[in-house]
C-alpha cells in the first residue's frame, strides 16, 4: 500500500484528488469545513487540531484515509 495522503496535505487538495473520501471526512471526522475557504490553505493536521484531535488521532485518521484510498 502506498501512502498518498499525509497530514501535510491541504484539505481542499485531498477533496479534489479523492472525492470519495469527502463523506468520510465529514461523517467520521467532523470536517464540515470541506467547502469553506480555509480548506484551500489548511492542512489535514491543522484542520484536525482545530477540531480537537490529538497527534495519535490524526495519525489514525491519515492511516484510515490511505487504506480507503488504496482499497
PDB file of N, CA, C and O in Angstrom:
ATOM      1  N   UNK A   1       0.850  -1.197   0.000  1.00  0.00           N
ATOM      2  CA  UNK A   1       0.000   0.000   0.000  1.00  0.00           C
ATOM      3  C   UNK A   1       0.884   1.245   0.000  1.00  0.00           C
ATOM      4  O   UNK A   1       1.823   1.343   0.765  1.00  0.00           O
ATOM      5  N   UNK A   2       0.567   2.175  -0.862  1.00  0.00           N
ATOM      6  CA  UNK A   2       1.278   3.450  -0.909  1.00  0.00           C
ATOM      7  C   UNK A   2       0.565   4.446  -0.004  1.00  0.00           C
ATOM      8  O   UNK A   2      -0.650   4.483   0.051  1.00  0.00           O
ATOM      9  N   UNK A   3       1.341   5.236   0.701  1.00  0.00           N
ATOM     10  CA  UNK A   3       0.764   6.330   1.475  1.00  0.00           C
ATOM     11  C   UNK A   3       0.715   7.554   0.587  1.00  0.00           C
ATOM     12  O   UNK A   3       1.728   8.176   0.312  1.00  0.00           O
ATOM     13  N   UNK A   4      -0.445   7.875   0.103  1.00  0.00           N
ATOM     14  CA  UNK A   4      -0.629   9.000  -0.796  1.00  0.00           C
ATOM     15  C   UNK A   4      -1.087  10.245  -0.058  1.00  0.00           C
ATOM     16  O   UNK A   4      -0.874  11.352  -0.501  1.00  0.00           O
ATOM     17  N   UNK A   5      -1.716  10.028   1.068  1.00  0.00           N
ATOM     18  CA  UNK A   5      -2.281  11.123   1.852  1.00  0.00           C
ATOM     19  C   UNK A   5      -1.403  11.323   3.080  1.00  0.00           C
ATOM     20  O   UNK A   5      -1.043  10.361   3.763  1.00  0.00           O
ATOM     21  N   UNK A   6      -1.032  12.571   3.337  1.00  0.00           N
ATOM     22  CA  UNK A   6      -0.228  12.883   4.516  1.00  0.00           C
ATOM     23  C   UNK A   6      -0.947  13.943   5.341  1.00  0.00           C
ATOM     24  O   UNK A   6      -1.868  14.604   4.856  1.00  0.00           O
ATOM     25  N   UNK A   7      -0.492  14.111   6.571  1.00  0.00           N
ATOM     26  CA  UNK A   7      -1.089  15.122   7.443  1.00  0.00           C
ATOM     27  C   UNK A   7      -0.818  16.533   6.929  1.00  0.00           C
ATOM     28  O   UNK A   7      -1.492  17.478   7.298  1.00  0.00           O
ATOM     29  N   UNK A   8       0.179  16.669   6.034  1.00  0.00           N
ATOM     30  CA  UNK A   8       0.546  17.970   5.485  1.00  0.00           C
ATOM     31  C   UNK A   8      -0.208  18.321   4.201  1.00  0.00           C
ATOM     32  O   UNK A   8      -0.017  19.393   3.642  1.00  0.00           O
ATOM     33  N   UNK A   9      -1.080  17.410   3.748  1.00  0.00           N
ATOM     34  CA  UNK A   9      -1.863  17.640   2.535  1.00  0.00           C
ATOM     35  C   UNK A   9      -2.954  18.665   2.830  1.00  0.00           C
ATOM     36  O   UNK A   9      -3.577  18.642   3.891  1.00  0.00           O
ATOM     37  N   UNK A  10      -3.155  19.580   1.893  1.00  0.00           N
ATOM     38  CA  UNK A  10      -4.237  20.558   2.051  1.00  0.00           C
ATOM     39  C   UNK A  10      -5.586  19.847   1.984  1.00  0.00           C
ATOM     40  O   UNK A  10      -5.776  18.918   1.190  1.00  0.00           O
ATOM     41  N   UNK A  11      -6.519  20.271   2.808  1.00  0.00           N
ATOM     42  CA  UNK A  11      -7.844  19.658   2.850  1.00  0.00           C
ATOM     43  C   UNK A  11      -8.512  19.755   1.481  1.00  0.00           C
ATOM     44  O   UNK A  11      -9.084  18.782   0.990  1.00  0.00           O
ATOM     45  N   UNK A  12      -8.413  20.897   0.851  1.00  0.00           N
ATOM     46  CA  UNK A  12      -9.008  21.082  -0.467  1.00  0.00           C
ATOM     47  C   UNK A  12      -8.378  20.186  -1.520  1.00  0.00           C
ATOM     48  O   UNK A  12      -9.065  19.651  -2.393  1.00  0.00           O
ATOM     49  N   UNK A  13      -7.067  19.987  -1.426  1.00  0.00           N
ATOM     50  CA  UNK A  13      -6.367  19.098  -2.356  1.00  0.00           C
ATOM     51  C   UNK A  13      -6.850  17.667  -2.176  1.00  0.00           C
ATOM     52  O   UNK A  13      -7.106  16.959  -3.143  1.00  0.00           O
ATOM     53  N   UNK A  14      -6.985  17.243  -0.927  1.00  0.00           N
ATOM     54  CA  UNK A  14      -7.481  15.890  -0.661  1.00  0.00           C
ATOM     55  C   UNK A  14      -8.884  15.722  -1.238  1.00  0.00           C
ATOM     56  O   UNK A  14      -9.170  14.724  -1.899  1.00  0.00           O
ATOM     57  N   UNK A  15      -9.742  16.702  -1.027  1.00  0.00           N
ATOM     58  CA  UNK A  15     -11.120  16.628  -1.531  1.00  0.00           C
ATOM     59  C   UNK A  15     -11.145  16.566  -3.054  1.00  0.00           C
ATOM     60  O   UNK A  15     -11.965  15.849  -3.636  1.00  0.00           O
ATOM     61  N   UNK A  16     -10.231  17.289  -3.692  1.00  0.00           N
ATOM     62  CA  UNK A  16     -10.183  17.306  -5.157  1.00  0.00           C
ATOM     63  C   UNK A  16      -9.641  15.988  -5.717  1.00  0.00           C
ATOM     64  O   UNK A  16     -10.167  15.451  -6.678  1.00  0.00           O
ATOM     65  N   UNK A  17      -8.575  15.468  -5.095  1.00  0.00           N
ATOM     66  CA  UNK A  17      -7.936  14.262  -5.601  1.00  0.00           C
ATOM     67  C   UNK A  17      -8.660  12.972  -5.189  1.00  0.00           C
ATOM     68  O   UNK A  17      -8.564  11.963  -5.879  1.00  0.00           O
ATOM     69  N   UNK A  18      -9.367  13.022  -4.061  1.00  0.00           N
ATOM     70  CA  UNK A  18     -10.061  11.846  -3.535  1.00  0.00           C
ATOM     71  C   UNK A  18     -11.495  12.210  -3.148  1.00  0.00           C
ATOM     72  O   UNK A  18     -11.853  12.205  -1.965  1.00  0.00           O
ATOM     73  N   UNK A  19     -12.337  12.537  -4.118  1.00  0.00           N
ATOM     74  CA  UNK A  19     -13.705  12.977  -3.792  1.00  0.00           C
ATOM     75  C   UNK A  19     -14.506  11.939  -3.009  1.00  0.00           C
ATOM     76  O   UNK A  19     -15.388  12.308  -2.231  1.00  0.00           O
ATOM     77  N   UNK A  20     -14.183  10.666  -3.158  1.00  0.00           N
ATOM     78  CA  UNK A  20     -14.907   9.626  -2.423  1.00  0.00           C
ATOM     79  C   UNK A  20     -14.623   9.695  -0.923  1.00  0.00           C
ATOM     80  O   UNK A  20     -15.384   9.152  -0.122  1.00  0.00           O
ATOM     81  N   UNK A  21     -13.552  10.388  -0.525  1.00  0.00           N
ATOM     82  CA  UNK A  21     -13.209  10.480   0.899  1.00  0.00           C
ATOM     83  C   UNK A  21     -13.851  11.679   1.587  1.00  0.00           C
ATOM     84  O   UNK A  21     -13.774  11.801   2.810  1.00  0.00           O
ATOM     85  N   UNK A  22     -14.486  12.551   0.833  1.00  0.00           N
ATOM     86  CA  UNK A  22     -15.110  13.736   1.428  1.00  0.00           C
ATOM     87  C   UNK A  22     -16.159  13.332   2.467  1.00  0.00           C
ATOM     88  O   UNK A  22     -16.183  13.879   3.573  1.00  0.00           O
ATOM     89  N   UNK A  23     -17.016  12.372   2.129  1.00  0.00           N
ATOM     90  CA  UNK A  23     -18.031  11.922   3.091  1.00  0.00           C
ATOM     91  C   UNK A  23     -17.399  11.349   4.346  1.00  0.00           C
ATOM     92  O   UNK A  23     -17.909  11.547   5.452  1.00  0.00           O
ATOM     93  N   UNK A  24     -16.291  10.645   4.209  1.00  0.00           N
ATOM     94  CA  UNK A  24     -15.586  10.085   5.365  1.00  0.00           C
ATOM     95  C   UNK A  24     -15.086  11.215   6.259  1.00  0.00           C
ATOM     96  O   UNK A  24     -15.248  11.163   7.490  1.00  0.00           O
ATOM     97  N   UNK A  25     -14.489  12.229   5.649  1.00  0.00           N
ATOM     98  CA  UNK A  25     -14.002  13.361   6.434  1.00  0.00           C
ATOM     99  C   UNK A  25     -15.133  14.056   7.185  1.00  0.00           C
ATOM    100  O   UNK A  25     -14.974  14.433   8.344  1.00  0.00           O
ATOM    101  N   UNK A  26     -16.257  14.204   6.530  1.00  0.00           N
ATOM    102  CA  UNK A  26     -17.391  14.887   7.157  1.00  0.00           C
ATOM    103  C   UNK A  26     -18.044  14.010   8.225  1.00  0.00           C
ATOM    104  O   UNK A  26     -18.208  14.430   9.372  1.00  0.00           O
ATOM    105  N   UNK A  27     -18.404  12.789   7.844  1.00  0.00           N
ATOM    106  CA  UNK A  27     -19.181  11.928   8.733  1.00  0.00           C
ATOM    107  C   UNK A  27     -18.355  11.309   9.862  1.00  0.00           C
ATOM    108  O   UNK A  27     -18.822  11.224  10.995  1.00  0.00           O
ATOM    109  N   UNK A  28     -17.131  10.876   9.566  1.00  0.00           N
ATOM    110  CA  UNK A  28     -16.333  10.177  10.570  1.00  0.00           C
ATOM    111  C   UNK A  28     -15.463  11.121  11.406  1.00  0.00           C
ATOM    112  O   UNK A  28     -15.134  10.800  12.541  1.00  0.00           O
ATOM    113  N   UNK A  29     -15.072  12.256  10.808  1.00  0.00           N
ATOM    114  CA  UNK A  29     -14.119  13.125  11.496  1.00  0.00           C
ATOM    115  C   UNK A  29     -14.618  14.553  11.737  1.00  0.00           C
ATOM    116  O   UNK A  29     -13.889  15.374  12.275  1.00  0.00           O
ATOM    117  N   UNK A  30     -15.833  14.860  11.332  1.00  0.00           N
ATOM    118  CA  UNK A  30     -16.416  16.166  11.612  1.00  0.00           C
ATOM    119  C   UNK A  30     -15.847  17.319  10.813  1.00  0.00           C
ATOM    120  O   UNK A  30     -15.955  18.471  11.216  1.00  0.00           O
ATOM    121  N   UNK A  31     -15.240  17.035   9.664  1.00  0.00           N
ATOM    122  CA  UNK A  31     -14.668  18.078   8.822  1.00  0.00           C
ATOM    123  C   UNK A  31     -15.764  18.711   7.960  1.00  0.00           C
ATOM    124  O   UNK A  31     -15.795  18.561   6.749  1.00  0.00           O
ATOM    125  N   UNK A  32     -16.628  19.474   8.587  1.00  0.00           N
ATOM    126  CA  UNK A  32     -17.710  20.131   7.862  1.00  0.00           C
ATOM    127  C   UNK A  32     -17.203  21.353   7.101  1.00  0.00           C
ATOM    128  O   UNK A  32     -17.956  21.994   6.384  1.00  0.00           O
ATOM    129  N   UNK A  33     -15.913  21.628   7.237  1.00  0.00           N
ATOM    130  CA  UNK A  33     -15.306  22.797   6.609  1.00  0.00           C
ATOM    131  C   UNK A  33     -14.782  22.503   5.206  1.00  0.00           C
ATOM    132  O   UNK A  33     -14.110  23.346   4.611  1.00  0.00           O
ATOM    133  N   UNK A  34     -15.081  21.341   4.662  1.00  0.00           N
ATOM    134  CA  UNK A  34     -14.567  20.948   3.348  1.00  0.00           C
ATOM    135  C   UNK A  34     -14.826  22.040   2.308  1.00  0.00           C
ATOM    136  O   UNK A  34     -13.971  22.345   1.505  1.00  0.00           O
ATOM    137  N   UNK A  35     -15.984  22.637   2.321  1.00  0.00           N
ATOM    138  CA  UNK A  35     -16.325  23.623   1.306  1.00  0.00           C
ATOM    139  C   UNK A  35     -15.949  25.052   1.664  1.00  0.00           C
ATOM    140  O   UNK A  35     -16.129  25.955   0.859  1.00  0.00           O
ATOM    141  N   UNK A  36     -15.409  25.283   2.837  1.00  0.00           N
ATOM    142  CA  UNK A  36     -15.105  26.660   3.236  1.00  0.00           C
ATOM    143  C   UNK A  36     -13.767  27.106   2.651  1.00  0.00           C
ATOM    144  O   UNK A  36     -12.966  26.307   2.179  1.00  0.00           O
ATOM    145  N   UNK A  37     -13.517  28.378   2.681  1.00  0.00           N
ATOM    146  CA  UNK A  37     -12.304  28.950   2.118  1.00  0.00           C
ATOM    147  C   UNK A  37     -11.024  28.456   2.761  1.00  0.00           C
ATOM    148  O   UNK A  37      -9.977  28.406   2.118  1.00  0.00           O
ATOM    149  N   UNK A  38     -11.079  28.063   4.020  1.00  0.00           N
ATOM    150  CA  UNK A  38      -9.881  27.598   4.720  1.00  0.00           C
ATOM    151  C   UNK A  38      -9.358  26.278   4.155  1.00  0.00           C
ATOM    152  O   UNK A  38      -8.190  25.969   4.289  1.00  0.00           O
ATOM    153  N   UNK A  39     -10.214  25.504   3.513  1.00  0.00           N
ATOM    154  CA  UNK A  39      -9.779  24.194   3.028  1.00  0.00           C
ATOM    155  C   UNK A  39      -8.703  24.314   1.955  1.00  0.00           C
ATOM    156  O   UNK A  39      -7.954  23.372   1.721  1.00  0.00           O
ATOM    157  N   UNK A  40      -8.583  25.479   1.329  1.00  0.00           N
ATOM    158  CA  UNK A  40      -7.561  25.654   0.299  1.00  0.00           C
ATOM    159  C   UNK A  40      -6.199  26.045   0.871  1.00  0.00           C
ATOM    160  O   UNK A  40      -5.202  26.005   0.165  1.00  0.00           O
ATOM    161  N   UNK A  41      -6.157  26.396   2.158  1.00  0.00           N
ATOM    162  CA  UNK A  41      -4.886  26.791   2.778  1.00  0.00           C
ATOM    163  C   UNK A  41      -4.574  26.017   4.055  1.00  0.00           C
ATOM    164  O   UNK A  41      -3.495  26.152   4.613  1.00  0.00           O
ATOM    165  N   UNK A  42      -5.508  25.211   4.522  1.00  0.00           N
ATOM    166  CA  UNK A  42      -5.339  24.481   5.775  1.00  0.00           C
ATOM    167  C   UNK A  42      -5.012  23.018   5.500  1.00  0.00           C
ATOM    168  O   UNK A  42      -5.652  22.375   4.673  1.00  0.00           O
ATOM    169  N   UNK A  43      -4.002  22.493   6.209  1.00  0.00           N
ATOM    170  CA  UNK A  43      -3.640  21.088   6.050  1.00  0.00           C
ATOM    171  C   UNK A  43      -4.575  20.208   6.869  1.00  0.00           C
ATOM    172  O   UNK A  43      -5.294  20.687   7.750  1.00  0.00           O
ATOM    173  N   UNK A  44      -4.524  18.920   6.569  1.00  0.00           N
ATOM    174  CA  UNK A  44      -5.309  17.965   7.368  1.00  0.00           C
ATOM    175  C   UNK A  44      -4.955  18.085   8.846  1.00  0.00           C
ATOM    176  O   UNK A  44      -5.830  18.078   9.704  1.00  0.00           O
ATOM    177  N   UNK A  45      -3.670  18.192   9.134  1.00  0.00           N
ATOM    178  CA  UNK A  45      -3.230  18.294  10.526  1.00  0.00           C
ATOM    179  C   UNK A  45      -3.778  19.553  11.188  1.00  0.00           C
ATOM    180  O   UNK A  45      -4.273  19.503  12.313  1.00  0.00           O
ATOM    181  N   UNK A  46      -3.733  20.677  10.495  1.00  0.00           N
ATOM    182  CA  UNK A  46      -4.248  21.922  11.062  1.00  0.00           C
ATOM    183  C   UNK A  46      -5.752  21.838  11.287  1.00  0.00           C
ATOM    184  O   UNK A  46      -6.253  22.250  12.340  1.00  0.00           O
ATOM    185  N   UNK A  47      -6.477  21.301  10.316  1.00  0.00           N
ATOM    186  CA  UNK A  47      -7.922  21.156  10.455  1.00  0.00           C
ATOM    187  C   UNK A  47      -8.287  20.219  11.592  1.00  0.00           C
ATOM    188  O   UNK A  47      -9.218  20.482  12.352  1.00  0.00           O
ATOM    189  N   UNK A  48      -7.535  19.135  11.697  1.00  0.00           N
ATOM    190  CA  UNK A  48      -7.796  18.171  12.765  1.00  0.00           C
ATOM    191  C   UNK A  48      -7.519  18.788  14.138  1.00  0.00           C
ATOM    192  O   UNK A  48      -8.281  18.569  15.087  1.00  0.00           O
ATOM    193  N   UNK A  49      -6.456  19.568  14.233  1.00  0.00           N
ATOM    194  CA  UNK A  49      -6.123  20.216  15.503  1.00  0.00           C
ATOM    195  C   UNK A  49      -7.222  21.195  15.915  1.00  0.00           C
ATOM    196  O   UNK A  49      -7.595  21.267  17.090  1.00  0.00           O
ATOM    197  N   UNK A  50      -7.766  21.921  14.947  1.00  0.00           N
ATOM    198  CA  UNK A  50      -8.868  22.854  15.228  1.00  0.00           C
ATOM    199  C   UNK A  50     -10.073  22.095  15.770  1.00  0.00           C
ATOM    200  O   UNK A  50     -10.811  22.599  16.605  1.00  0.00           O
ATOM    201  N   UNK A  51     -10.248  20.850  15.288  1.00  0.00           N
ATOM    202  CA  UNK A  51     -11.362  20.020  15.732  1.00  0.00           C
ATOM    203  C   UNK A  51     -11.017  19.224  16.998  1.00  0.00           C
ATOM    204  O   UNK A  51     -11.759  18.340  17.395  1.00  0.00           O
ATOM    205  N   UNK A  52      -9.863  19.521  17.622  1.00  0.00           N
ATOM    206  CA  UNK A  52      -9.508  18.935  18.903  1.00  0.00           C
ATOM    207  C   UNK A  52      -8.878  17.550  18.837  1.00  0.00           C
ATOM    208  O   UNK A  52      -8.794  16.870  19.863  1.00  0.00           O
ATOM    209  N   UNK A  53      -8.421  17.146  17.672  1.00  0.00           N
ATOM    210  CA  UNK A  53      -7.818  15.819  17.550  1.00  0.00           C
ATOM    211  C   UNK A  53      -6.380  15.841  18.057  1.00  0.00           C
ATOM    212  O   UNK A  53      -5.653  16.815  17.875  1.00  0.00           O
ATOM    213  N   UNK A  54      -5.973  14.743  18.696  1.00  0.00           N
ATOM    214  CA  UNK A  54      -4.600  14.589  19.172  1.00  0.00           C
ATOM    215  C   UNK A  54      -3.719  14.116  18.018  1.00  0.00           C
ATOM    216  O   UNK A  54      -4.215  13.684  16.964  1.00  0.00           O
ATOM    217  N   UNK A  55      -2.407  14.156  18.214  1.00  0.00           N
ATOM    218  CA  UNK A  55      -1.479  13.669  17.193  1.00  0.00           C
ATOM    219  C   UNK A  55      -1.747  12.205  16.863  1.00  0.00           C
ATOM    220  O   UNK A  55      -1.669  11.807  15.703  1.00  0.00           O
ATOM    221  N   UNK A  56      -2.055  11.405  17.873  1.00  0.00           N
ATOM    222  CA  UNK A  56      -2.349   9.984  17.653  1.00  0.00           C
ATOM    223  C   UNK A  56      -3.624   9.826  16.814  1.00  0.00           C
ATOM    224  O   UNK A  56      -3.679   9.001  15.902  1.00  0.00           O
ATOM    225  N   UNK A  57      -4.644  10.607  17.123  1.00  0.00           N
ATOM    226  CA  UNK A  57      -5.893  10.554  16.356  1.00  0.00           C
ATOM    227  C   UNK A  57      -5.672  11.006  14.912  1.00  0.00           C
ATOM    228  O   UNK A  57      -6.261  10.443  13.984  1.00  0.00           O
ATOM    229  N   UNK A  58      -4.809  12.002  14.716  1.00  0.00           N
ATOM    230  CA  UNK A  58      -4.503  12.475  13.366  1.00  0.00           C
ATOM    231  C   UNK A  58      -3.809  11.372  12.576  1.00  0.00           C
ATOM    232  O   UNK A  58      -4.149  11.110  11.425  1.00  0.00           O
ATOM    233  N   UNK A  59      -2.844  10.694  13.198  1.00  0.00           N
ATOM    234  CA  UNK A  59      -2.146   9.603  12.524  1.00  0.00           C
ATOM    235  C   UNK A  59      -3.124   8.494  12.153  1.00  0.00           C
ATOM    236  O   UNK A  59      -3.090   7.965  11.039  1.00  0.00           O
ATOM    237  N   UNK A  60      -4.021   8.144  13.063  1.00  0.00           N
ATOM    238  CA  UNK A  60      -5.021   7.111  12.792  1.00  0.00           C
ATOM    239  C   UNK A  60      -5.919   7.529  11.636  1.00  0.00           C
ATOM    240  O   UNK A  60      -6.224   6.720  10.751  1.00  0.00           O
ATOM    241  N   UNK A  61      -6.328   8.798  11.612  1.00  0.00           N
ATOM    242  CA  UNK A  61      -7.170   9.293  10.532  1.00  0.00           C
ATOM    243  C   UNK A  61      -6.436   9.197   9.193  1.00  0.00           C
ATOM    244  O   UNK A  61      -7.001   8.716   8.204  1.00  0.00           O
ATOM    245  N   UNK A  62      -5.186   9.639   9.139  1.00  0.00           N
ATOM    246  CA  UNK A  62      -4.408   9.603   7.897  1.00  0.00           C
ATOM    247  C   UNK A  62      -4.221   8.159   7.435  1.00  0.00           C
ATOM    248  O   UNK A  62      -4.377   7.851   6.251  1.00  0.00           O
ATOM    249  N   UNK A  63      -3.916   7.257   8.374  1.00  0.00           N
ATOM    250  CA  UNK A  63      -3.772   5.840   8.022  1.00  0.00           C
ATOM    251  C   UNK A  63      -5.076   5.292   7.443  1.00  0.00           C
ATOM    252  O   UNK A  63      -5.071   4.582   6.439  1.00  0.00           O
ATOM    253  N   UNK A  64      -6.193   5.633   8.069  1.00  0.00           N
ATOM    254  CA  UNK A  64      -7.503   5.176   7.599  1.00  0.00           C
ATOM    255  C   UNK A  64      -7.819   5.725   6.211  1.00  0.00           C
ATOM    256  O   UNK A  64      -8.289   5.003   5.334  1.00  0.00           O
ATOM    257  N   UNK A  65      -7.543   7.007   5.998  1.00  0.00           N
ATOM    258  CA  UNK A  65      -7.791   7.622   4.688  1.00  0.00           C
ATOM    259  C   UNK A  65      -6.960   6.943   3.597  1.00  0.00           C
ATOM    260  O   UNK A  65      -7.434   6.699   2.498  1.00  0.00           O
ATOM    261  N   UNK A  66      -5.701   6.618   3.922  1.00  0.00           N
ATOM    262  CA  UNK A  66      -4.851   5.924   2.964  1.00  0.00           C
ATOM    263  C   UNK A  66      -5.374   4.514   2.658  1.00  0.00           C
ATOM    264  O   UNK A  66      -5.348   4.087   1.511  1.00  0.00           O
ATOM    265  N   UNK A  67      -5.847   3.832   3.681  1.00  0.00           N
ATOM    266  CA  UNK A  67      -6.427   2.497   3.448  1.00  0.00           C
ATOM    267  C   UNK A  67      -7.624   2.593   2.500  1.00  0.00           C
ATOM    268  O   UNK A  67      -7.761   1.805   1.573  1.00  0.00           O
ATOM    269  N   UNK A  68      -8.483   3.561   2.748  1.00  0.00           N
ATOM    270  CA  UNK A  68      -9.673   3.733   1.900  1.00  0.00           C
ATOM    271  C   UNK A  68      -9.282   4.160   0.483  1.00  0.00           C
ATOM    272  O   UNK A  68      -9.893   3.713  -0.489  1.00  0.00           O
ATOM    273  N   UNK A  69      -8.264   5.011   0.348  1.00  0.00           N
ATOM    274  CA  UNK A  69      -7.827   5.476  -0.966  1.00  0.00           C
ATOM    275  C   UNK A  69      -7.204   4.352  -1.771  1.00  0.00           C
ATOM    276  O   UNK A  69      -7.280   4.347  -2.997  1.00  0.00           O
ATOM    277  N   UNK A  70      -6.618   3.393  -1.084  1.00  0.00           N
ATOM    278  CA  UNK A  70      -5.943   2.277  -1.755  1.00  0.00           C
ATOM    279  C   UNK A  70      -6.830   1.049  -1.900  1.00  0.00           C
ATOM    280  O   UNK A  70      -6.380   0.027  -2.421  1.00  0.00           O
ATOM    281  N   UNK A  71      -8.066   1.144  -1.425  1.00  0.00           N
ATOM    282  CA  UNK A  71      -8.963  -0.018  -1.481  1.00  0.00           C
ATOM    283  C   UNK A  71      -9.455  -0.284  -2.884  1.00  0.00           C
ATOM    284  O   UNK A  71      -9.544   0.556  -3.714  1.00  0.00           O
TER     285      UNK A  71
END
